[in-house]
Short mmCIF file of C-alpha atoms in Angstrom, two decimals:
data_model
loop_
_atom_site.label_atom_id
_atom_site.label_comp_id
_atom_site.label_asym_id
_atom_site.label_seq_id
_atom_site.Cartn_x
_atom_site.Cartn_y
_atom_site.Cartn_z
CA MET A 1 0.00 0.00 0.00
CA ARG A 2 2.76 2.46 0.91
CA ILE A 3 4.70 1.52 -2.24
CA CYS A 4 1.58 2.14 -4.35
CA LYS A 5 1.15 5.53 -2.74
CA LEU A 6 4.82 6.34 -3.35
CA ILE A 7 4.46 5.38 -7.03
CA TYR A 8 1.36 7.58 -7.28
CA VAL A 9 3.14 10.58 -5.78
CA LEU A 10 6.20 10.07 -8.00
CA TYR A 11 3.86 9.92 -10.99
CA GLN A 12 2.14 13.11 -9.88
CA ILE A 13 5.41 15.05 -9.67
CA ARG A 14 6.66 13.56 -12.94
CA LEU A 15 9.41 11.49 -11.37
CA LEU A 16 8.05 8.15 -12.50
CA SER A 17 10.55 7.52 -15.26
CA LEU A 18 13.53 5.21 -15.32
CA VAL A 19 15.97 8.12 -15.58
CA ALA A 20 14.37 10.03 -12.70
CA LEU A 21 14.20 6.99 -10.43
CA LEU A 22 17.85 6.16 -11.18
CA ARG A 23 18.82 9.73 -10.30
CA LEU A 24 16.93 9.53 -7.02
CA ALA A 25 18.44 6.15 -6.13
CA SER A 26 21.90 7.38 -7.09
CA ALA A 27 21.53 10.50 -4.93
CA ILE A 28 20.47 8.45 -1.90
CA TYR A 29 23.31 5.97 -2.48
CA ALA A 30 25.89 8.78 -2.75
CA SER A 31 24.67 11.06 0.03
CA GLY A 32 22.61 8.85 2.31
CA THR A 33 19.08 9.48 3.54
CA ASN A 34 19.45 13.19 4.24
CA LEU A 35 18.46 16.54 2.75
CA MET A 36 21.61 16.65 0.61
CA ALA A 37 20.31 13.63 -1.33
CA LEU A 38 17.22 15.68 -2.17
CA LEU A 39 19.37 18.59 -3.33
CA GLN A 40 21.67 16.29 -5.33
CA PHE A 41 18.66 14.80 -7.09
CA ALA A 42 17.35 18.32 -7.83
CA ALA A 43 20.75 19.44 -9.20
CA ARG A 44 20.94 16.45 -11.56
CA THR A 45 17.33 16.84 -12.65
CA TYR A 46 16.92 20.61 -12.91
CA GLY A 47 20.56 21.72 -13.35
CA ASP A 48 20.71 25.34 -14.54
CA LYS A 49 17.18 26.24 -13.47
CA ILE A 50 17.13 28.94 -10.79
CA ALA A 51 16.66 27.41 -7.36
CA LEU A 52 17.04 30.31 -4.95
CA ALA A 53 17.12 34.12 -5.02
CA ASP A 54 17.67 36.53 -2.13
CA GLU A 55 18.96 40.12 -1.82
CA GLN A 56 22.58 39.08 -2.38
CA GLU A 57 22.66 36.21 -4.84
CA THR A 58 20.76 34.04 -7.29
CA LEU A 59 21.69 30.35 -7.48
CA THR A 60 20.86 27.56 -9.88
CA TYR A 61 20.23 24.06 -8.56
CA SER A 62 23.70 23.00 -9.67
CA GLN A 63 25.33 25.97 -7.91
CA LEU A 64 23.33 25.48 -4.72
CA TYR A 65 24.28 21.81 -4.61
CA GLU A 66 27.99 22.33 -5.29
CA GLN A 67 28.29 25.15 -2.73
CA SER A 68 26.35 23.21 -0.10
CA LYS A 69 28.48 20.11 -0.66
CA GLN A 70 31.70 22.14 -0.37
CA LEU A 71 30.38 23.82 2.75
CA SER A 72 29.50 20.46 4.31
CA ALA A 73 33.07 19.17 3.83
CA LEU A 74 34.49 22.33 5.38
CA LEU A 75 32.13 22.23 8.35
CA LYS A 76 32.99 18.60 8.97
CA MET A 77 36.72 19.28 8.70
CA LYS A 78 36.75 22.47 10.83
CA TYR A 79 34.10 21.65 13.44
CA GLN A 80 34.24 17.82 13.37
CA LEU A 81 30.49 17.56 12.84
CA VAL A 82 29.17 14.00 13.04
CA ALA A 83 25.90 12.22 13.69
CA GLY A 84 24.55 12.82 17.20
CA GLN A 85 25.89 16.36 17.49
CA ARG A 86 23.72 19.47 17.39
CA VAL A 87 23.97 22.65 15.32
CA GLY A 88 21.85 25.70 16.15
CA PHE A 89 20.74 28.22 13.52
CA LEU A 90 19.95 31.77 14.63
CA CYS A 91 19.21 33.26 11.22
CA LYS A 92 16.69 35.19 9.16
CA ASN A 93 15.77 34.06 5.63
CA HIS A 94 18.77 34.11 3.27
CA ALA A 95 20.81 31.86 0.98
CA SER A 96 23.52 31.18 3.59
CA LEU A 97 20.92 29.65 5.90
CA VAL A 98 19.62 27.39 3.12
CA LYS A 99 23.13 26.22 2.15
CA ALA A 100 24.01 25.53 5.78
CA ILE A 101 20.84 23.49 6.40
CA TYR A 102 21.70 21.18 3.51
CA ALA A 103 25.38 21.09 4.50
CA VAL A 104 24.76 20.17 8.13
CA SER A 105 22.23 17.52 7.14
CA PHE A 106 24.96 15.86 5.05
CA THR A 107 27.14 15.50 8.17
CA GLY A 108 24.36 13.64 10.01
CA ALA A 109 24.20 16.24 12.82
CA ASP A 110 20.86 17.42 14.23
CA ILE A 111 19.56 20.75 12.93
CA TYR A 112 17.96 23.15 15.44
CA LEU A 113 16.12 26.10 13.86
CA LEU A 114 16.01 28.81 16.53
CA ASN A 115 13.54 31.68 16.58
CA ALA A 116 15.53 34.77 15.53
CA GLU A 117 13.12 36.98 17.52
CA MET A 118 13.56 35.25 20.87
CA SER A 119 14.68 37.05 24.01
CA LYS A 120 18.07 36.71 25.69
CA ASP A 121 16.60 34.60 28.50
CA GLN A 122 14.92 32.23 26.05
CA LEU A 123 18.12 31.82 24.06
CA GLN A 124 20.13 31.29 27.23
CA ALA A 125 17.76 28.53 28.37
CA ILE A 126 18.08 26.73 25.02
CA LEU A 127 21.85 27.04 24.93
CA GLU A 128 22.07 25.65 28.47
CA SER A 129 19.87 22.65 27.69
CA LYS A 130 21.42 21.81 24.31
CA ASP A 131 25.13 21.17 23.95
CA PHE A 132 25.53 22.74 20.52
CA GLN A 133 28.73 21.88 18.71
CA LEU A 134 28.21 24.97 16.55
CA VAL A 135 25.86 27.95 16.27
CA VAL A 136 25.38 29.64 12.89
CA TYR A 137 24.10 33.19 13.36
CA ASP A 138 23.45 36.51 11.62
CA GLU A 139 25.75 39.42 12.38
CA GLU A 140 22.85 41.60 13.58
CA LEU A 141 22.11 38.92 16.21
CA SER A 142 25.69 38.78 17.51
CA ALA A 143 24.88 41.08 20.46
CA LEU A 144 22.09 38.72 21.53
CA LEU A 145 24.39 35.69 21.35
CA GLU A 146 27.19 37.49 23.20
CA GLN A 147 24.85 38.21 26.14
CA THR A 148 24.61 34.48 26.79
CA THR A 149 27.16 32.13 28.37
CA TYR A 150 27.63 30.14 25.16
CA LEU A 151 31.33 29.28 24.66
CA ASN A 152 31.37 26.67 21.89
CA ALA A 153 32.07 27.30 18.21
CA LYS A 154 30.04 29.87 16.31
CA LEU A 155 30.00 30.95 12.69
CA LEU A 156 28.58 34.02 10.98
CA SER A 157 26.12 33.50 8.15
CA TYR A 158 27.47 36.47 6.18
CA HIS A 159 30.48 38.75 6.53
CA PRO A 160 32.60 40.62 3.95
CA THR A 161 35.93 39.71 5.62
CA TYR A 162 35.47 37.50 8.70
CA PRO A 163 34.85 33.76 8.25
CA GLY A 164 31.22 33.22 7.33
CA ILE A 165 29.02 30.81 5.41
CA ASN A 166 29.25 33.06 2.34
CA ASN A 167 33.06 32.83 2.41
CA LEU A 168 33.32 29.14 3.30
CA SER A 169 30.86 27.95 0.64
CA ALA A 170 33.11 29.45 -2.05
CA THR A 171 36.25 27.78 -0.64
CA MET A 172 37.54 24.79 -2.59
CA VAL A 173 38.04 21.48 -0.84
CA SER A 174 40.44 18.85 -2.07
CA LYS A 175 38.68 16.18 -4.10
CA LYS A 176 40.65 13.62 -2.12
CA GLN A 177 38.63 14.55 0.95
CA LYS A 178 35.56 12.50 0.16
CA GLN A 179 32.60 12.68 2.51
CA ARG A 180 30.94 9.51 3.65
CA ARG A 181 27.23 9.09 3.17
CA ALA A 182 25.22 9.75 6.32
CA SER A 183 21.73 9.28 7.63
CA SER A 184 19.98 12.54 8.34
CA GLY A 185 19.83 13.77 11.90
CA LYS A 186 16.71 15.34 13.38
CA LEU A 187 15.25 18.58 12.10
CA VAL A 188 14.13 20.30 15.31
CA LEU A 189 11.71 23.22 15.44
CA LEU A 190 11.39 25.13 18.69
CA THR A 191 7.80 26.07 19.45
CA GLY A 192 6.63 28.71 21.88
CA GLY A 193 7.40 31.71 19.70
CA THR A 194 8.74 34.73 21.52
CA THR A 195 6.35 34.74 24.48
CA GLY A 196 6.82 31.40 26.23
CA LYS A 197 9.22 28.62 27.08
CA ALA A 198 10.38 26.92 23.90
CA LYS A 199 9.42 23.28 23.36
CA GLU A 200 11.05 20.91 20.91
CA ALA A 201 9.21 19.58 17.86
CA ALA A 202 11.62 17.05 16.38
CA HIS A 203 11.03 15.57 12.93
CA GLN A 204 12.91 12.70 11.36
CA PRO A 205 12.86 13.10 7.56
CA SER A 206 10.98 10.14 6.07
CA LEU A 207 9.63 9.94 2.55
CA PHE A 208 6.93 7.43 3.50
CA ASN A 209 5.73 9.34 6.56
CA TYR A 210 5.26 12.59 4.67
CA LEU A 211 3.46 11.22 1.61
CA ASP A 212 -0.01 12.31 2.76
CA PRO A 213 0.74 15.98 3.56
CA PHE A 214 3.04 16.13 0.52
CA THR A 215 0.24 14.88 -1.74
CA ALA A 216 -2.38 17.16 -0.14
CA PHE A 217 -0.19 20.23 -0.56
CA LEU A 218 0.68 19.19 -4.10
CA THR A 219 -2.85 18.54 -5.33
CA ARG A 220 -5.09 20.90 -3.38
CA LEU A 221 -2.82 23.91 -3.98
CA GLN A 222 -2.11 22.81 -7.58
CA ILE A 223 1.63 23.18 -6.99
CA LEU A 224 2.66 21.56 -10.27
CA ASN A 225 1.21 24.55 -12.12
CA LYS A 226 3.30 27.01 -10.07
CA HIS A 227 6.74 28.26 -11.06
CA THR A 228 7.98 30.71 -8.42
CA ALA A 229 7.36 30.78 -4.68
CA TYR A 230 8.05 33.63 -2.28
CA ILE A 231 8.54 32.34 1.28
CA ALA A 232 7.51 35.37 3.32
CA THR A 233 7.27 33.38 6.55
CA PRO A 234 10.48 32.61 8.50
CA ILE A 235 12.31 29.45 7.44
CA TYR A 236 12.90 28.69 11.13
CA HIS A 237 9.14 28.17 11.34
CA GLY A 238 7.98 24.72 10.24
CA TYR A 239 5.78 26.17 7.54
CA GLY A 240 8.68 27.97 5.84
CA VAL A 241 11.17 25.09 5.84
CA ALA A 242 8.53 22.62 4.60
CA VAL A 243 7.76 24.74 1.53
CA LEU A 244 11.49 25.24 0.88
CA LEU A 245 12.11 21.48 0.75
CA LEU A 246 8.97 20.76 -1.26
CA PHE A 247 9.89 23.26 -3.94
CA CYS A 248 13.41 21.86 -4.10
CA ALA A 249 11.99 18.43 -4.94
CA LEU A 250 9.85 19.98 -7.67
CA GLY A 251 12.56 22.15 -9.21
CA LYS A 252 10.75 25.44 -8.58
CA LYS A 253 12.29 28.86 -8.00
CA VAL A 254 12.19 30.11 -4.40
CA VAL A 255 12.50 33.79 -3.45
CA ILE A 256 13.43 34.72 0.13
CA HIS A 257 14.15 37.95 1.99
CA ARG A 258 15.78 38.63 5.36
CA GLY A 259 12.67 40.24 6.80
CA PHE A 260 9.13 41.13 5.82
CA ASP A 261 7.86 44.56 5.03
CA ALA A 262 4.85 45.02 2.80
CA GLU A 263 6.44 47.39 0.29
CA SER A 264 9.43 45.10 -0.36
CA ALA A 265 7.18 42.03 -0.49
CA CYS A 266 4.94 43.59 -3.14
CA ARG A 267 8.00 44.59 -5.17
CA LEU A 268 9.48 41.07 -4.98
CA ILE A 269 6.21 39.48 -6.10
CA ARG A 270 5.99 41.84 -9.07
CA GLU A 271 9.67 41.61 -10.12
CA HIS A 272 9.91 37.81 -9.89
CA GLY A 273 6.43 37.07 -11.21
CA VAL A 274 5.68 35.09 -8.04
CA ASP A 275 2.62 32.86 -8.35
CA ILE A 276 2.58 31.30 -4.86
CA VAL A 277 3.39 32.99 -1.57
CA THR A 278 3.49 31.57 1.98
CA VAL A 279 2.23 34.08 4.52
CA VAL A 280 0.49 34.71 7.80
CA PRO A 281 -2.80 36.65 7.55
CA LEU A 282 -1.27 39.91 8.79
CA MET A 283 1.11 39.87 5.81
CA VAL A 284 -1.78 39.53 3.36
CA HIS A 285 -3.58 42.43 5.02
CA LYS A 286 -0.52 44.68 4.82
CA MET A 287 0.27 43.80 1.19
CA LEU A 288 -3.30 44.44 0.05
CA LYS A 289 -3.23 47.85 1.72
CA THR A 290 0.17 48.67 0.23
CA ASN A 291 -0.25 47.73 -3.44
CA ALA A 292 -2.79 45.12 -4.52
CA ASP A 293 -1.84 45.60 -8.18
CA ASP A 294 1.63 44.14 -7.49
CA LEU A 295 -0.05 40.90 -6.40
CA LYS A 296 -1.85 40.15 -9.67
CA SER A 297 0.61 37.36 -10.60
CA LEU A 298 -0.43 35.34 -7.53
CA SER A 299 -2.56 32.28 -8.12
CA CYS A 300 -2.08 30.90 -4.60
CA ILE A 301 -1.78 32.69 -1.28
CA ALA A 302 -1.05 29.96 1.27
CA SER A 303 -1.97 31.44 4.64
CA GLY A 304 -1.13 29.73 7.92
CA GLY A 305 0.21 30.30 11.42
CA ALA A 306 -2.72 32.41 12.64
CA GLU A 307 -6.49 32.71 12.29
CA LEU A 308 -7.88 34.22 9.08
CA ASN A 309 -10.08 37.27 9.50
CA PRO A 310 -13.32 36.65 7.54
CA LYS A 311 -13.19 40.27 6.41
CA LEU A 312 -9.72 39.59 4.95
CA VAL A 313 -11.08 36.52 3.13
CA ARG A 314 -13.71 38.65 1.42
CA GLU A 315 -11.27 41.48 0.67
CA THR A 316 -8.77 39.08 -0.94
CA LEU A 317 -11.51 37.54 -3.07
CA SER A 318 -12.69 40.97 -4.16
CA GLN A 319 -9.23 42.25 -5.16
CA LEU A 320 -7.42 39.12 -6.35
CA GLY A 321 -10.04 36.45 -7.02
CA GLU A 322 -10.08 32.85 -5.74
CA VAL A 323 -6.43 32.63 -4.68
CA LEU A 324 -6.58 32.34 -0.88
CA TYR A 325 -5.90 29.01 0.89
CA ASN A 326 -6.04 28.45 4.65
CA LEU A 327 -3.62 25.90 6.15
CA TYR A 328 -3.97 24.60 9.69
CA GLY A 329 -1.15 22.76 11.43
CA THR A 330 1.22 22.92 14.36
CA SER A 331 4.97 22.59 14.79
CA GLU A 332 4.37 19.30 16.61
CA ALA A 333 1.83 17.78 14.24
CA GLY A 334 2.60 19.38 10.88
CA LEU A 335 -0.08 20.12 8.26
CA ASN A 336 -3.45 18.56 9.07
CA ILE A 337 -6.39 20.64 7.80
CA LEU A 338 -6.63 22.68 4.62
CA ALA A 339 -9.20 25.04 3.09
CA VAL A 340 -9.18 25.80 -0.65
CA PRO A 341 -10.95 28.89 -2.04
CA GLN A 342 -14.17 26.91 -2.58
CA ASP A 343 -14.14 25.93 1.10
CA LEU A 344 -13.75 29.59 2.11
CA ALA A 345 -16.68 30.41 -0.17
CA TYR A 346 -18.70 27.89 1.86
CA SER A 347 -17.64 29.72 5.04
CA ALA A 348 -15.07 32.48 5.47
CA HIS A 349 -14.61 31.17 9.04
CA THR A 350 -13.55 27.60 8.24
CA ILE A 351 -10.03 26.17 8.42
CA GLY A 352 -11.20 23.52 5.96
CA ARG A 353 -11.28 19.74 5.99
CA LYS A 354 -8.69 17.29 7.23
CA ILE A 355 -6.21 15.82 4.77
CA LYS A 356 -5.72 12.09 4.19
CA GLY A 357 -3.87 10.26 6.94
CA VAL A 358 -5.02 12.62 9.69
CA HIS A 359 -7.22 11.59 12.60
CA VAL A 360 -8.96 14.47 14.38
CA LYS A 361 -10.97 14.41 17.59
CA ILE A 362 -12.78 17.29 19.27
CA MET A 363 -12.42 16.50 22.97
CA ASP A 364 -14.58 18.02 25.72
CA ASP A 365 -13.55 18.83 29.29
CA GLN A 366 -14.14 15.21 30.33
CA LYS A 367 -11.75 13.96 27.61
CA GLU A 368 -14.70 12.51 25.70
CA GLU A 369 -15.28 13.11 22.02
CA ALA A 370 -17.64 16.06 21.60
CA PRO A 371 -20.69 15.74 19.33
CA ILE A 372 -20.82 17.50 15.96
CA GLY A 373 -21.21 21.25 16.42
CA SER A 374 -19.92 21.27 20.01
CA VAL A 375 -16.72 23.05 20.98
CA GLY A 376 -13.74 21.18 22.40
CA GLN A 377 -9.99 20.86 22.10
CA ILE A 378 -8.64 19.84 18.69
CA CYS A 379 -6.58 16.66 19.11
CA ILE A 380 -4.60 15.17 16.24
CA ARG A 381 -2.87 11.91 15.38
CA ASN A 382 -0.88 11.25 12.21
CA LYS A 383 2.28 9.55 10.94
CA TRP A 384 4.27 12.72 10.36
CA SER A 385 3.95 14.34 13.79
CA MET A 386 7.02 14.95 15.94
CA ARG A 387 8.87 11.68 16.44
CA ASN A 388 8.41 11.37 20.20
CA LYS A 389 4.60 11.63 19.82
CA ALA A 390 4.09 9.64 16.63
CA ARG A 391 1.67 7.11 18.16
CA THR A 392 -0.26 9.32 20.52
CA TRP A 393 -2.92 11.99 20.27
CA ILE A 394 -1.45 15.48 20.24
CA GLU A 395 -3.40 18.12 22.15
CA THR A 396 -3.04 21.25 20.02
CA GLY A 397 -4.25 23.68 22.66
CA ASP A 398 -6.75 25.03 20.11
CA LEU A 399 -10.49 24.97 20.61
CA GLY A 400 -12.65 24.08 17.64
CA CYS A 401 -15.69 22.28 16.31
CA ARG A 402 -16.78 20.34 13.24
CA ASP A 403 -19.99 20.67 11.28
CA GLU A 404 -22.02 17.91 9.64
CA LYS A 405 -20.20 18.40 6.31
CA GLY A 406 -16.77 17.75 7.81
CA TYR A 407 -15.62 21.37 7.95
CA TYR A 408 -13.57 22.44 10.97
CA PHE A 409 -13.73 25.82 12.73
CA LEU A 410 -11.47 27.43 15.32
CA ARG A 411 -12.87 28.82 18.55
CA GLY A 412 -9.70 30.21 20.14
CA ARG A 413 -7.23 28.72 22.58
CA VAL A 414 -8.02 26.38 25.48
CA ASP A 415 -6.56 28.83 27.98
CA SER A 416 -8.64 31.72 26.58
CA MET A 417 -12.08 30.31 27.43
CA ILE A 418 -13.75 31.86 30.46
CA VAL A 419 -16.70 30.88 32.64
CA SER A 420 -19.07 33.80 33.17
CA ALA A 421 -22.01 33.22 35.52
CA GLY A 422 -21.74 29.49 34.82
CA GLU A 423 -21.63 29.86 31.02
CA ASN A 424 -18.65 28.90 28.85
CA VAL A 425 -17.64 31.98 26.86
CA TYR A 426 -15.19 31.92 23.97
CA PRO A 427 -13.47 35.27 23.32
CA PHE A 428 -12.65 34.16 19.76
CA GLU A 429 -16.35 33.98 18.85
CA VAL A 430 -16.87 37.56 20.07
CA GLU A 431 -13.81 38.69 18.08
CA GLN A 432 -15.27 37.15 14.92
CA ILE A 433 -18.53 39.05 15.41
CA LEU A 434 -16.71 42.31 16.07
CA LEU A 435 -14.69 41.93 12.89
CA THR A 436 -17.88 41.95 10.82
CA HIS A 437 -18.61 45.56 11.87
CA PRO A 438 -17.96 47.86 8.90
CA PHE A 439 -15.99 50.35 11.06
CA ILE A 440 -13.73 47.81 12.80
CA GLU A 441 -10.28 47.08 11.36
CA ASP A 442 -9.12 44.68 14.10
CA ALA A 443 -10.27 43.40 17.47
CA ALA A 444 -9.00 41.43 20.45
CA VAL A 445 -11.01 40.01 23.36
CA ILE A 446 -9.79 38.47 26.62
CA GLY A 447 -11.27 37.44 29.95
CA ILE A 448 -11.00 39.67 33.03
CA ALA A 449 -11.99 39.10 36.65
CA ASP A 450 -15.46 40.17 37.76
CA GLU A 451 -16.79 40.10 41.33
CA LEU A 452 -20.38 39.33 40.34
CA PHE A 453 -19.97 36.92 37.39
CA GLY A 454 -16.54 35.48 38.16
CA GLN A 455 -15.22 36.52 34.74
CA ARG A 456 -16.31 38.88 31.97
CA LEU A 457 -14.84 39.97 28.68
CA LYS A 458 -12.80 43.00 27.73
CA ALA A 459 -12.47 44.09 24.10
CA TRP A 460 -9.80 46.16 22.38
CA ILE A 461 -11.00 47.76 19.16
CA GLN A 462 -8.96 49.19 16.30
CA LEU A 463 -11.18 51.29 14.05
CA ILE A 464 -10.73 51.79 10.32
CA PRO A 465 -8.99 55.16 9.79
CA GLY A 466 -11.49 57.96 9.33
CA THR A 467 -14.34 56.25 11.23
CA LYS A 468 -15.73 57.02 14.68
CA MET A 469 -17.75 55.00 17.18
CA THR A 470 -18.53 55.17 20.89
CA LYS A 471 -18.65 52.33 23.40
CA ASP A 472 -22.44 52.64 23.75
CA GLU A 473 -22.91 52.55 19.97
CA LEU A 474 -20.86 49.40 19.72
CA LEU A 475 -22.72 47.72 22.60
CA ASP A 476 -26.07 48.55 21.00
CA TRP A 477 -24.85 46.90 17.79
CA LEU A 478 -23.59 43.82 19.67
CA ARG A 479 -26.79 43.26 21.67
CA THR A 480 -28.62 41.96 18.59
CA ARG A 481 -25.75 39.58 17.74
CA LEU A 482 -24.50 38.19 21.07
CA ALA A 483 -25.98 36.59 24.17
CA ARG A 484 -25.98 38.78 27.25
CA PHE A 485 -23.18 36.81 28.93
CA GLN A 486 -20.99 37.34 25.83
CA LEU A 487 -21.18 41.14 25.91
CA PRO A 488 -17.87 42.81 26.87
CA LYS A 489 -17.83 44.51 30.24
CA GLU A 490 -15.09 46.88 29.08
CA ILE A 491 -14.21 48.27 25.65
CA SER A 492 -11.02 50.15 24.80
CA PHE A 493 -10.41 51.84 21.45
CA VAL A 494 -6.76 51.68 20.38
CA GLU A 495 -4.68 53.01 17.49
CA GLN A 496 -3.11 49.62 16.79
CA LEU A 497 -3.18 46.13 18.28
CA PRO A 498 0.12 44.40 19.15
CA TYR A 499 1.36 41.46 17.08
CA THR A 500 4.29 39.09 17.52
CA PRO A 501 7.02 38.98 14.85
CA LEU A 502 5.33 35.81 13.51
CA GLY A 503 2.09 37.69 12.90
CA LYS A 504 0.04 36.40 15.82
CA LEU A 505 -2.03 38.71 17.98
CA ASP A 506 -0.02 39.26 21.17
CA LYS A 507 -2.71 39.26 23.84
CA LYS A 508 -0.14 39.25 26.62
CA ALA A 509 0.89 42.73 25.51
CA LEU A 510 -2.63 44.17 25.57
CA ASN A 511 -2.28 45.55 29.09
CA THR A 512 1.18 47.03 28.47
CA ASN A 513 2.33 50.19 26.77
CA ASP A 514 2.98 48.33 23.50
CA HIS A 515 -0.20 49.84 22.05
CA HIS A 516 -1.83 53.24 22.39
CA SER A 517 -5.33 53.93 23.64
CA LEU A 518 -7.37 56.60 21.94
#
């Protein structure tokens, strides 16, 4: 059964030919079961096609492979990297990071992708718990690294004169120094973003395990018809690195940039003729406001990492057509649920339907499966989840429900639900109602203590520029749309709501000075 599925996938991506299969087998034989085998196959198959473009260089598949292979030999020689060791990456999106990921994989060492926006204390905790043989880092993050007690080897990603990945990858290595084939180490993502204690999500690359999400991404997003992808999300996030590796296997062009700003993103999409972009919803919102005309080449906007605003769904449809896709997954469990434009036409609120190979349960407070339509925690089991949880149900921490047609809907986080006068209240549902108001640009709702009811809601409202509304006017509008126990006790109008660098609403910052009340 698994072999049949593999043959089907290879047929779908046009690899089911004797020449292609020989190339794949040869790459695995020469490099081992690691990411370098994937890149070697791509180099032999796609050769002079452009593989990667950033602000500093444009590389073909052959160039990316040769430079990554040279870099791997140098890293092994200089830092004695072998299987079982760990290498940390503290980098934004650029070609040096991509080369180093492939190079380290070829040594068999474990790859740890660290959040480049983390605090000093978070980085210190990770460095203390992981005995990294080497840390690859960006020069602008050197001050952060120097504030820690880390004393092992470190290597800059880029530097004009000091040793860096950009210098090492161009250094020639004697052909006599032949690298042995190696099995890939773990690819470890650190969850928890910038606001909490990081947790490991370790993935062991396995072609068989990833066939279902690979096929779902390939077919539902019609990837074979795409030519150029812009990865706007960080590569250190699971979403970004997954798309990078997928497009390598397919011989597509990938465009990356060190950081996201809407003006640069629109320019890159226009200049490179990008037809698929990976984003979080906030990025889509900013790009549409900046220059929607620059986005006309897009046939697929793959949004993930945060909840989609229904108003944004309608705005994207109006300005760009049926190009928006909603992807739901976690660092621990990978991609699990997907909504295509037709699903979003059914409901702008849905995260879609589960993909093949995924088992989903909506669990209530008693750890029993909730009936259709009832809210509970989304729990997931699949073959491609993090290795140490492969056979167990993963509690996502997200609340959701399923309708009778098999569509799933988010209802916020487990720790966001409040009990008000004995009623379960979900702030996310109130946010979704608020966002339908024609004057409201953005909204956030959290629970606050209340002497009479135990807990009530407080709402922060960001109005569309040029509009005005009072608290009483908003409450009058809400009374016809919400139950009494759902009505916010307090409402604050703010200039802008705070977001994390990954584009998620930062509710922990709502009571700080990170935003400005009107």
